[in-house]
Tab-separated table of C-alpha atoms in Angstrom:
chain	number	residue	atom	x	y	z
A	1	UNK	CA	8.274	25.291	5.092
A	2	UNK	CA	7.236	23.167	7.935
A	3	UNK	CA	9.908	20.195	8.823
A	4	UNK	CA	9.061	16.854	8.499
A	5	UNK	CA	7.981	14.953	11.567
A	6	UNK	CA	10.288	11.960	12.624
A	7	UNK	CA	7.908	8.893	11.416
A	8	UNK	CA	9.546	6.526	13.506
A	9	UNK	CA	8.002	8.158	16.284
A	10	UNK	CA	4.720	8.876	14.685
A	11	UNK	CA	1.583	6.233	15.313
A	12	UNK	CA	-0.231	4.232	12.222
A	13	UNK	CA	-3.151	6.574	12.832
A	14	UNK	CA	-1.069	9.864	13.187
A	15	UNK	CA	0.501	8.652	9.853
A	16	UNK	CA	-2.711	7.815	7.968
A	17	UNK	CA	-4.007	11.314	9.608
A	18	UNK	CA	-0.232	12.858	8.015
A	19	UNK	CA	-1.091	11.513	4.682
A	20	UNK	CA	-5.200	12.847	4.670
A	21	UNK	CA	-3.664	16.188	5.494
A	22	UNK	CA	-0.965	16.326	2.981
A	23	UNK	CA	-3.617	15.154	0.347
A	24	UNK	CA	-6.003	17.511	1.097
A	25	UNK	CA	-2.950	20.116	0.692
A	26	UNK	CA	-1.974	19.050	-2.958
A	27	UNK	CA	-5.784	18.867	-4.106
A	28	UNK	CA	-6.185	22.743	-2.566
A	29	UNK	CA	-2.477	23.625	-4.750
A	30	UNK	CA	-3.543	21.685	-7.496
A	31	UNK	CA	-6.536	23.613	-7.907
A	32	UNK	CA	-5.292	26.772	-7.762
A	33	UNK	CA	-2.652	25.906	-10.181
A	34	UNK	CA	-5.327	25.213	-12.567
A	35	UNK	CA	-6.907	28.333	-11.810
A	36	UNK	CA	-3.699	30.244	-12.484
A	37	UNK	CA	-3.004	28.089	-15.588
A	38	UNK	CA	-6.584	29.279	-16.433
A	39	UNK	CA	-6.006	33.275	-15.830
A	40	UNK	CA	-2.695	33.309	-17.498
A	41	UNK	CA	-4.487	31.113	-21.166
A	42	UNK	CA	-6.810	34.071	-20.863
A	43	UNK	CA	-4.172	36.734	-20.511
A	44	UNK	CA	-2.195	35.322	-23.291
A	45	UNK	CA	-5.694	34.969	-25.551
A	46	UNK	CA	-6.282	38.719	-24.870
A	47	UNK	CA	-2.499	39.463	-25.657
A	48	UNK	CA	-2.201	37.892	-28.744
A	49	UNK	CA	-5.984	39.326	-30.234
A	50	UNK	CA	-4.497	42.768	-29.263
A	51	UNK	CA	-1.484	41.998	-31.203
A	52	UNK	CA	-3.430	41.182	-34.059
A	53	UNK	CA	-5.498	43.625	-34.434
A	54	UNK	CA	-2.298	45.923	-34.289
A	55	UNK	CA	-0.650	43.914	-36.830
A	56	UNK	CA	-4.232	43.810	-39.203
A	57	UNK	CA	-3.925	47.837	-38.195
A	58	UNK	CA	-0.350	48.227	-39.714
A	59	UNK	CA	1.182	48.786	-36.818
A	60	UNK	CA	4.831	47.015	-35.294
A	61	UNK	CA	4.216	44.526	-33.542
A	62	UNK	CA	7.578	43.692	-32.801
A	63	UNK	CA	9.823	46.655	-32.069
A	64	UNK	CA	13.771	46.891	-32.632
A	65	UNK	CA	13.615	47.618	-28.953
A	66	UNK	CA	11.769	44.116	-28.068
A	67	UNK	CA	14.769	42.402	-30.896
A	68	UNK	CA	17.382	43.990	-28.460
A	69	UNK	CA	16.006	43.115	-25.170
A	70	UNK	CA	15.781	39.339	-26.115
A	71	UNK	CA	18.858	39.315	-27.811
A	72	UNK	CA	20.184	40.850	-24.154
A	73	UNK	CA	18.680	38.179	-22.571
A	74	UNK	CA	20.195	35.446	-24.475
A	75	UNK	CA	23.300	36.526	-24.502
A	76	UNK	CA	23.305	37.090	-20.876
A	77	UNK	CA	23.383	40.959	-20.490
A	78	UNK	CA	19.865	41.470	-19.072
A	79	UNK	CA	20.761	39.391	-15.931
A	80	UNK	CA	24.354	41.402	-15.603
A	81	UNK	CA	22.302	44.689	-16.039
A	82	UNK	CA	19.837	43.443	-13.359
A	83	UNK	CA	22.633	42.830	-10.420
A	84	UNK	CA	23.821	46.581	-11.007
C-alpha cells in the first residue's frame, strides 16, 4: 500500500488531481465488489438447489462429520488444529 503524500506540500490542483484519482480507484473496487458479491449469490444459489435436490433425493445433507467440524470451530479447536 502506497503512503500517503504530505498534503501540506501538495498544490490545490495536485490535491483536486489526488482526489479524481482516488475516486476513480473506489468506483473500479466498488465494481468489482459487486461483481464478486454477484459470483458468490450465484455460487450459493447453485449450492443450496444441489442441496435440495439431495435432501428431496433422501440423501444427508448434513453429515455428523459437518456437526463436528462446526462444533470444532466454535469451540476453538479448528484454529488450534490449523497452527500444528
Amino acid at each position: 500500500m502506497e503512503t500517503f503524500p504530505d498534503l501540506g506540500s501538495l498544490s490545490d490542483q495536485e490535491l483536486k488531481d489526488l482526489i479524481q484519482q482516488l475516486t476513480e480507484e473506489e468506483v473500479d473496487i466498488s465494481y468489482r465488489r459487486r461483481i464478486l458479491h454477484g459470483k458468490i449469490d450465484i455460487l450459493r444459489a447453485e449450492l443450496v438447489n444441489r442441496l435440495r435436490k439431495k435432501h428431496e433425493g433422501g440423501e444427508e445433507v448434513i453429515t455428523g462429520a459437518d456437526v463436528q467440524q462446526l462444533t470444532d470451530i466454535l469451540s476453538g479447536r479448528a484454529a488450534d488444529a490449523d497452527q500444528a
